[in-house]
CSV table of N, CA and C in Angstrom, one decimal:
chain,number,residue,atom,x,y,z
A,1,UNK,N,0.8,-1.2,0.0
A,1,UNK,CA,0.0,0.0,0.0
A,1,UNK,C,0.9,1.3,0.0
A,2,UNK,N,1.7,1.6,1.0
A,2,UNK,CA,2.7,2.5,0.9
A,2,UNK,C,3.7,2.7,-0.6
A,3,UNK,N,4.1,1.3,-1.0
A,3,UNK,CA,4.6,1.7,-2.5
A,3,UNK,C,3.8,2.1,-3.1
A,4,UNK,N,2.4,2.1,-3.2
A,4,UNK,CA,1.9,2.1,-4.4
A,4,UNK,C,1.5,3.8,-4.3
A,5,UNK,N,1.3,3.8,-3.5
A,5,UNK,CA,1.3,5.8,-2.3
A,5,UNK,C,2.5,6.5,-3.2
A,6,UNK,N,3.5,5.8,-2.5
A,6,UNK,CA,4.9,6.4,-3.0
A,6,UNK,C,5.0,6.7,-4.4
A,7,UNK,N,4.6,5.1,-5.2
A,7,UNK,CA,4.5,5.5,-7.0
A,7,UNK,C,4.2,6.6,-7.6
A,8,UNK,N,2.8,6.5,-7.1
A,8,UNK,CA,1.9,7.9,-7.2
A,8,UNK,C,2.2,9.0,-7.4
A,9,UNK,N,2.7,9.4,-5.8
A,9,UNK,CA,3.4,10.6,-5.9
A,9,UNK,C,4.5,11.0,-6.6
A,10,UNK,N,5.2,10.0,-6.7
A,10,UNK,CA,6.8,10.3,-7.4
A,10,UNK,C,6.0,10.4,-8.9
A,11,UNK,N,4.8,9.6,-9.4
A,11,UNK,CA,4.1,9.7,-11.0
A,11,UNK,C,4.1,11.4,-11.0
A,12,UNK,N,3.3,12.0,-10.0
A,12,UNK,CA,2.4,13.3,-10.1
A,12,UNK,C,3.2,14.6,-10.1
A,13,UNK,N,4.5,14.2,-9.0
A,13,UNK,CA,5.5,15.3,-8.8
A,13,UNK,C,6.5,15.3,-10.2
A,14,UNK,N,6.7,14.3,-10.9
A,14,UNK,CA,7.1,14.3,-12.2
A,14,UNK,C,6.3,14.8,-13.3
A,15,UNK,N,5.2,14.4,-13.4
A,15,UNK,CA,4.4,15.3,-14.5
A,15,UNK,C,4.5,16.9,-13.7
A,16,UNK,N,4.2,17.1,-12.7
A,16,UNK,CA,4.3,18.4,-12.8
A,16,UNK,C,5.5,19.2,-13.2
A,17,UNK,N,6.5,18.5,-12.8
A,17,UNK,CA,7.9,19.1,-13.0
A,17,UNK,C,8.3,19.3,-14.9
A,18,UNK,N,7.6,18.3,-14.7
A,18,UNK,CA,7.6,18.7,-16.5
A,18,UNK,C,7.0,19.4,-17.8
A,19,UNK,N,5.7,20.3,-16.6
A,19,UNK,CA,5.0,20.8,-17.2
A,19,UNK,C,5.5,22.4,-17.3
A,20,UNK,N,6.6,22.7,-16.1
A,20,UNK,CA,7.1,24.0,-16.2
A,20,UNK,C,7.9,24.0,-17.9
A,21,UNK,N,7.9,25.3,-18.3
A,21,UNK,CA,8.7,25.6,-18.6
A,21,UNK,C,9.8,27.0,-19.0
A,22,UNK,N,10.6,27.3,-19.5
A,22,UNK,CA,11.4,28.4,-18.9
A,22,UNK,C,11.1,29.4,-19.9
A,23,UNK,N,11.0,30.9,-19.3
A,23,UNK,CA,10.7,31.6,-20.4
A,23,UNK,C,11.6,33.2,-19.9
A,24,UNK,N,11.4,34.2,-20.5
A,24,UNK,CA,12.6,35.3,-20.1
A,24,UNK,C,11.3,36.4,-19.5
A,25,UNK,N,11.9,37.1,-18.5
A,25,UNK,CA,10.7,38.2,-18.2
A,25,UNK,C,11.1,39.2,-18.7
A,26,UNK,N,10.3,40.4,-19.6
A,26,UNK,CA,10.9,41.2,-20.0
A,26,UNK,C,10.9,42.5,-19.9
A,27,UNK,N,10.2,42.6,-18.5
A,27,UNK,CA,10.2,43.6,-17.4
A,27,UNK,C,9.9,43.5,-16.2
A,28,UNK,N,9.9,44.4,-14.9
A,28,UNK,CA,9.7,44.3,-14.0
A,28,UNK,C,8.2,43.5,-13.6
A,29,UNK,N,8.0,42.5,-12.8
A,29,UNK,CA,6.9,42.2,-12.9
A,29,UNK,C,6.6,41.6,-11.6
A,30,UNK,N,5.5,41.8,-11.0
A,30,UNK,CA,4.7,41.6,-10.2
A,30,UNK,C,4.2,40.0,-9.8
A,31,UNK,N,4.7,39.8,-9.4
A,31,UNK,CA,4.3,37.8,-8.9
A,31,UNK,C,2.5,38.0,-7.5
A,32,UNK,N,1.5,38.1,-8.1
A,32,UNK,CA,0.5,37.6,-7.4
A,32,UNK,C,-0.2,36.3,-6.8
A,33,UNK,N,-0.8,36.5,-5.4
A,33,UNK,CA,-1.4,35.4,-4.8
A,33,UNK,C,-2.6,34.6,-6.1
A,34,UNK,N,-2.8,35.9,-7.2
A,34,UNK,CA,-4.3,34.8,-7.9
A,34,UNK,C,-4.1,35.6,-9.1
A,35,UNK,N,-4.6,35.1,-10.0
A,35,UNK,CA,-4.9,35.4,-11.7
A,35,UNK,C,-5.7,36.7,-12.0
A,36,UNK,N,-5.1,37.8,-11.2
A,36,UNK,CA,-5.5,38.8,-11.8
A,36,UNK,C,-5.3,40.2,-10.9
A,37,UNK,N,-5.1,41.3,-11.4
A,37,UNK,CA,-5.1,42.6,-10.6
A,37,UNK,C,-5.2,42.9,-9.4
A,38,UNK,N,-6.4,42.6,-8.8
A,38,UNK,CA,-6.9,42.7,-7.5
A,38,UNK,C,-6.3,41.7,-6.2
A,39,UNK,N,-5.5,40.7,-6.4
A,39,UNK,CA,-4.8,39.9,-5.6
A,39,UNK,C,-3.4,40.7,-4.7
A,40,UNK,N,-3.5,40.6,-3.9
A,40,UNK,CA,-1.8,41.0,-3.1
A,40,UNK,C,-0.6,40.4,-3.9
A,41,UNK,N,0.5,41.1,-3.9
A,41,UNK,CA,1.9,40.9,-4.9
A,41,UNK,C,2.3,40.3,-3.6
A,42,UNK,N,3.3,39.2,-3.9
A,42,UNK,CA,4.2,38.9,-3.3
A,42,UNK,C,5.6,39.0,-3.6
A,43,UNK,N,6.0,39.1,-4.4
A,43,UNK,CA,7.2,39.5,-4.7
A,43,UNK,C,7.4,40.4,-6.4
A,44,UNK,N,8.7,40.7,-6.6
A,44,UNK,CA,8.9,41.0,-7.8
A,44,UNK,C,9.5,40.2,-8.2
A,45,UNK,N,10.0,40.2,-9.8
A,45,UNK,CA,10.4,39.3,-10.8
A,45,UNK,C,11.4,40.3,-11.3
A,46,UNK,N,12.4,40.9,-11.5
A,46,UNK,CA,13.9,41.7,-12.0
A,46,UNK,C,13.3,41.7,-13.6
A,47,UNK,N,13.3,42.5,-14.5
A,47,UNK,CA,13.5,42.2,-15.8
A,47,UNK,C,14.6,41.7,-16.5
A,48,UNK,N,14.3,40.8,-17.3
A,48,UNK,CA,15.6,40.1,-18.2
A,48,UNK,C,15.9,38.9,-16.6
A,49,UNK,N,15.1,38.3,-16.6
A,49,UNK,CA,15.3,36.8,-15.6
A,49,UNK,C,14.8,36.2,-16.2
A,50,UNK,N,14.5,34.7,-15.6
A,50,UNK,CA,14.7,33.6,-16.7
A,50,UNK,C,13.6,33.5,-15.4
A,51,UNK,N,12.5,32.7,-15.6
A,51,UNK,CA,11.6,31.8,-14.5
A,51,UNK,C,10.6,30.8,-15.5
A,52,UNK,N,10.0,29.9,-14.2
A,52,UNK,CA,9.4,28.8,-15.1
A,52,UNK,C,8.0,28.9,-15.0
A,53,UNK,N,7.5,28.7,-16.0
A,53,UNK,CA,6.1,28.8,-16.3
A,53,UNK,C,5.0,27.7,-16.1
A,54,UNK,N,4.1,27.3,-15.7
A,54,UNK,CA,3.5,26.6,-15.8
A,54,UNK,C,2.0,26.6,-16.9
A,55,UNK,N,0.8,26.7,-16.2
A,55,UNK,CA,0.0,27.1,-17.2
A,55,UNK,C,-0.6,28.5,-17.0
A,56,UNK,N,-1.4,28.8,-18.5
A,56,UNK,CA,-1.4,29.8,-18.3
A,56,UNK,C,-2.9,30.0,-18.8
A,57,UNK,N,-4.0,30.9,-18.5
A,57,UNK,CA,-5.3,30.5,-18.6
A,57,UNK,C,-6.1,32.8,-18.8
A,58,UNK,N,-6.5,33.0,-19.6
A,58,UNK,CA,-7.1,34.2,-20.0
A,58,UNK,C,-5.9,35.4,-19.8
A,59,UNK,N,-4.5,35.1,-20.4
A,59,UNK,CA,-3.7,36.2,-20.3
A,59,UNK,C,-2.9,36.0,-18.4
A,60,UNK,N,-2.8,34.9,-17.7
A,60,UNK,CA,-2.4,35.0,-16.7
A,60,UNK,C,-1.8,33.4,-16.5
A,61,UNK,N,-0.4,33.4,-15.9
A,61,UNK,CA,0.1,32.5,-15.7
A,61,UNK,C,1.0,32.2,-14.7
A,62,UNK,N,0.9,30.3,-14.1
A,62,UNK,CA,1.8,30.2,-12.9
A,62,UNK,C,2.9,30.3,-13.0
A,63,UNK,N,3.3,30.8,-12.2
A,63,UNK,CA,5.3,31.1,-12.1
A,63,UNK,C,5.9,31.1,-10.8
A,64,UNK,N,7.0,30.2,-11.3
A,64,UNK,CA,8.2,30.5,-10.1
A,64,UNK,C,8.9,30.6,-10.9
A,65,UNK,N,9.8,31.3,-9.6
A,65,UNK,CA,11.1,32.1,-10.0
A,65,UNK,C,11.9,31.8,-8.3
A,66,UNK,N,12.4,30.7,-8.1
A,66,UNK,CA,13.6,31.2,-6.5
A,66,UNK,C,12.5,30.9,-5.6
A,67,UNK,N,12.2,31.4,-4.6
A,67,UNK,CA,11.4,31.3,-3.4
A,67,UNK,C,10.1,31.4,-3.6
A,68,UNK,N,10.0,32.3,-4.9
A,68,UNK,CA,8.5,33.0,-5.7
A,68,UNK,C,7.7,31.9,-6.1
A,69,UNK,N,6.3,32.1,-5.5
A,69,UNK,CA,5.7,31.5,-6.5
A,69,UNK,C,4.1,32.0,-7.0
A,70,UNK,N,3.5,31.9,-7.8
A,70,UNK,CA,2.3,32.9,-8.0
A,70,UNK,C,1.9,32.7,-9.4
A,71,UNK,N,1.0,34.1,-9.7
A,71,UNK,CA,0.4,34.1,-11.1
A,71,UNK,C,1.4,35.4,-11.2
A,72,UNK,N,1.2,35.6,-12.5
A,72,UNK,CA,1.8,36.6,-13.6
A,72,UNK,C,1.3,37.2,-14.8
A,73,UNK,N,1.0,38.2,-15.4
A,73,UNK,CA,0.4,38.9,-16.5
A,73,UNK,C,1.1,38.0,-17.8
A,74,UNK,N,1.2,37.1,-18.5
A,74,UNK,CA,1.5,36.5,-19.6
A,74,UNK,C,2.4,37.4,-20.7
A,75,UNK,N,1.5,39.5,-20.9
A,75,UNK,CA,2.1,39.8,-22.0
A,75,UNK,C,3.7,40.0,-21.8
A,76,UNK,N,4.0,40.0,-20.1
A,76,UNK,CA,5.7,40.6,-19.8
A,76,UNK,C,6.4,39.0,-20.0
A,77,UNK,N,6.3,38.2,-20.6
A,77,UNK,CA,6.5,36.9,-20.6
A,77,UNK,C,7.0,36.3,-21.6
A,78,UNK,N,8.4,36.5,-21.6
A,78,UNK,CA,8.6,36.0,-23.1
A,78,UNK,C,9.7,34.2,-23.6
A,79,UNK,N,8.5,33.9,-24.6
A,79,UNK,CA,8.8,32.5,-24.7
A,79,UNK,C,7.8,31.7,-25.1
A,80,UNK,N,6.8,31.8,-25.7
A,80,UNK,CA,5.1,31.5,-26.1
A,80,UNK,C,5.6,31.2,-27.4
A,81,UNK,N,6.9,31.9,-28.5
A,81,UNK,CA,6.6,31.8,-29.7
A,81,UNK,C,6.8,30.8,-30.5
A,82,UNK,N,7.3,30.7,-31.6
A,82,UNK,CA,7.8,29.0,-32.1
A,82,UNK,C,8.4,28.9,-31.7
A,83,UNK,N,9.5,27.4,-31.4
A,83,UNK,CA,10.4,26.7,-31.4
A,83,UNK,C,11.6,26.9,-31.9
A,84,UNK,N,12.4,26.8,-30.9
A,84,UNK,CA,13.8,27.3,-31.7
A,84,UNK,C,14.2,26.3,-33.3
A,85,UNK,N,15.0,27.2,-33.7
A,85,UNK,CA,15.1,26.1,-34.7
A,85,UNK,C,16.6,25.5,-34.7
A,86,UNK,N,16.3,24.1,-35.8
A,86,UNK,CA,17.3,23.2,-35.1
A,86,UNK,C,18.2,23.2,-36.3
A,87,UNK,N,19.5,23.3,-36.1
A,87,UNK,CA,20.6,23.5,-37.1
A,87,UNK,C,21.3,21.8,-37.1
A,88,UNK,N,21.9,21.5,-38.3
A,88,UNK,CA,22.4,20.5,-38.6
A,88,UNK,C,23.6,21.0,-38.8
A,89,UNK,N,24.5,19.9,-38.5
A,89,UNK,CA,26.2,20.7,-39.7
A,89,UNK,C,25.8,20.2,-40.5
A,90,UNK,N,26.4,20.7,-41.5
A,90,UNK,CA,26.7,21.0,-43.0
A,90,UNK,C,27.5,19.6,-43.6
A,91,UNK,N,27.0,19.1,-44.9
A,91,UNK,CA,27.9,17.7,-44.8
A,91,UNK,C,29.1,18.0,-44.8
A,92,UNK,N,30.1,16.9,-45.0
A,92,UNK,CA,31.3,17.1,-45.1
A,92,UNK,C,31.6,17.3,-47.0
A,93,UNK,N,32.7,18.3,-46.8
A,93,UNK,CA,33.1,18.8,-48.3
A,93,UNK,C,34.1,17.7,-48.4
A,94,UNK,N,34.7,17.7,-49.9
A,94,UNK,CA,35.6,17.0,-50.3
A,94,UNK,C,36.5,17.7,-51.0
A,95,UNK,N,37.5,18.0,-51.2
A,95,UNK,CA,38.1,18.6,-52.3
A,95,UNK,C,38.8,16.9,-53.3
A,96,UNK,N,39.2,17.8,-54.6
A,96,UNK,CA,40.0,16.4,-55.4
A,96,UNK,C,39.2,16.0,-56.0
A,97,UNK,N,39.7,14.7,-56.5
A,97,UNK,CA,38.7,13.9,-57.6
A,97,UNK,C,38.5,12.7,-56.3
A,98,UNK,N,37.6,12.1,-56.9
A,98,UNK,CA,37.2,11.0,-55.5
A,98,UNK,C,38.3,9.5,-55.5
A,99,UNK,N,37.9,8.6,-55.3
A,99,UNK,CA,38.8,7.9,-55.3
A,99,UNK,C,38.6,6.8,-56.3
A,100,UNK,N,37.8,6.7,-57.3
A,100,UNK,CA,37.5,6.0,-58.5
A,100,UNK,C,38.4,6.6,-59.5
A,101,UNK,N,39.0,8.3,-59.3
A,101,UNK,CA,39.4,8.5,-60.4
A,101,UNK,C,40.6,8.2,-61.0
A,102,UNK,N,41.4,8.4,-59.8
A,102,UNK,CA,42.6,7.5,-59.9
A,102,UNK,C,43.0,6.6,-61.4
A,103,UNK,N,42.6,5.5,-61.0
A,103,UNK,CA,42.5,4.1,-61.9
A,103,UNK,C,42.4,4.3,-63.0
A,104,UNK,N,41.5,4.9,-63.5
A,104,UNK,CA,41.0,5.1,-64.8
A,104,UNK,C,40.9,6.4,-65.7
A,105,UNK,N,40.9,7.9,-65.2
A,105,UNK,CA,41.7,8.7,-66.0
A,105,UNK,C,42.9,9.6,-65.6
A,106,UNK,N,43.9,8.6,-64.8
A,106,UNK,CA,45.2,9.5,-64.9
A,106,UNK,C,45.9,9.8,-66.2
A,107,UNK,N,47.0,10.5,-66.4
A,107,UNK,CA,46.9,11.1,-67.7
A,107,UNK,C,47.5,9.7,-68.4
A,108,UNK,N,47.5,9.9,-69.7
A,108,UNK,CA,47.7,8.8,-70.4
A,108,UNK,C,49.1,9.2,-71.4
A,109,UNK,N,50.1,8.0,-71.1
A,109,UNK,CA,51.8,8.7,-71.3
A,109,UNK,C,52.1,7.3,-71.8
A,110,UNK,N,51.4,7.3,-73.4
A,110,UNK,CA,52.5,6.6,-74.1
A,110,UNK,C,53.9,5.8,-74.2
A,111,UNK,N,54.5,7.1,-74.1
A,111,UNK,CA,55.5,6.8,-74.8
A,111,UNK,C,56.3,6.3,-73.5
A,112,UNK,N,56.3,6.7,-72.4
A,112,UNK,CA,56.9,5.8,-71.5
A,112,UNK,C,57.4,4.5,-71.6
A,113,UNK,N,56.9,3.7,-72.5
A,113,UNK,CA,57.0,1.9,-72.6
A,113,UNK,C,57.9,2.1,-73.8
A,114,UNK,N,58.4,3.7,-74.8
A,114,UNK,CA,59.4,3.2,-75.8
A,114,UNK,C,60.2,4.6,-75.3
A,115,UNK,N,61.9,3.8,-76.0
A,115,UNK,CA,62.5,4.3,-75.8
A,115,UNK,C,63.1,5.5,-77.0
A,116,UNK,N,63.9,6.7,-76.1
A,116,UNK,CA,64.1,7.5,-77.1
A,116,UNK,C,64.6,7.1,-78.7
A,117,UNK,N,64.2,7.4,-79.6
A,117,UNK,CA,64.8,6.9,-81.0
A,117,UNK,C,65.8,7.8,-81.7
């Protein structure tokens, strides 16, 4: 019974942990007890920090940040847009002729096999 307690929890505190995610604040901002205006601040947010978001529901979202935790105005919140994009290297170049060329058209020298006349 207690493992199965234990599973659980360890299931639930994993999905939540993986539901934050990180986004940049991009000004000073106000960390509230509830989703909207009229709530008491509990702390501030620095602009240009980094904190994790959770969800976010009519322009208002969870966040921590350090000790902070609370709702947030969404528009100072930056990170919502596409997906970074994902770069490949570049194949590898070759210089030269490849290795077939060798064999079959190095230059062609006659007269090598006769001697001066």
């Amino acid at each position: 019974m207690k493992s199965s307690i234990a599973a659980a929890v360890m299931v639930l505190g994993l999905s939540a942990a993986a539901e934050a995610r990180p986004v940049l604040v991009t000004a000073d901002l106000n960390v509230r007890t509830g989703p909207g205006t009229g709530y008491p601040s509990v702390g501030v947010i620095r602009g240009g920090s980094n904190a994790d978001v959770g969800r976010c529901f009519q322009g208002w979202c969870e966040i921590s940040w350090g000790p902070l935790r609370g709702f947030s105005s969404q528009a100072y919140l930056d990170g919502f847009g596409p997906p970074p994009a994902v770069y490949r290297p570049a194949p590898p170049v070759y210089y030269g002729p490849r290795r077939y060329y060798n064999p079959y058209y190095r230059p062609y020298r006659p007269y090598r096999y006769y001697r001066n006349w």
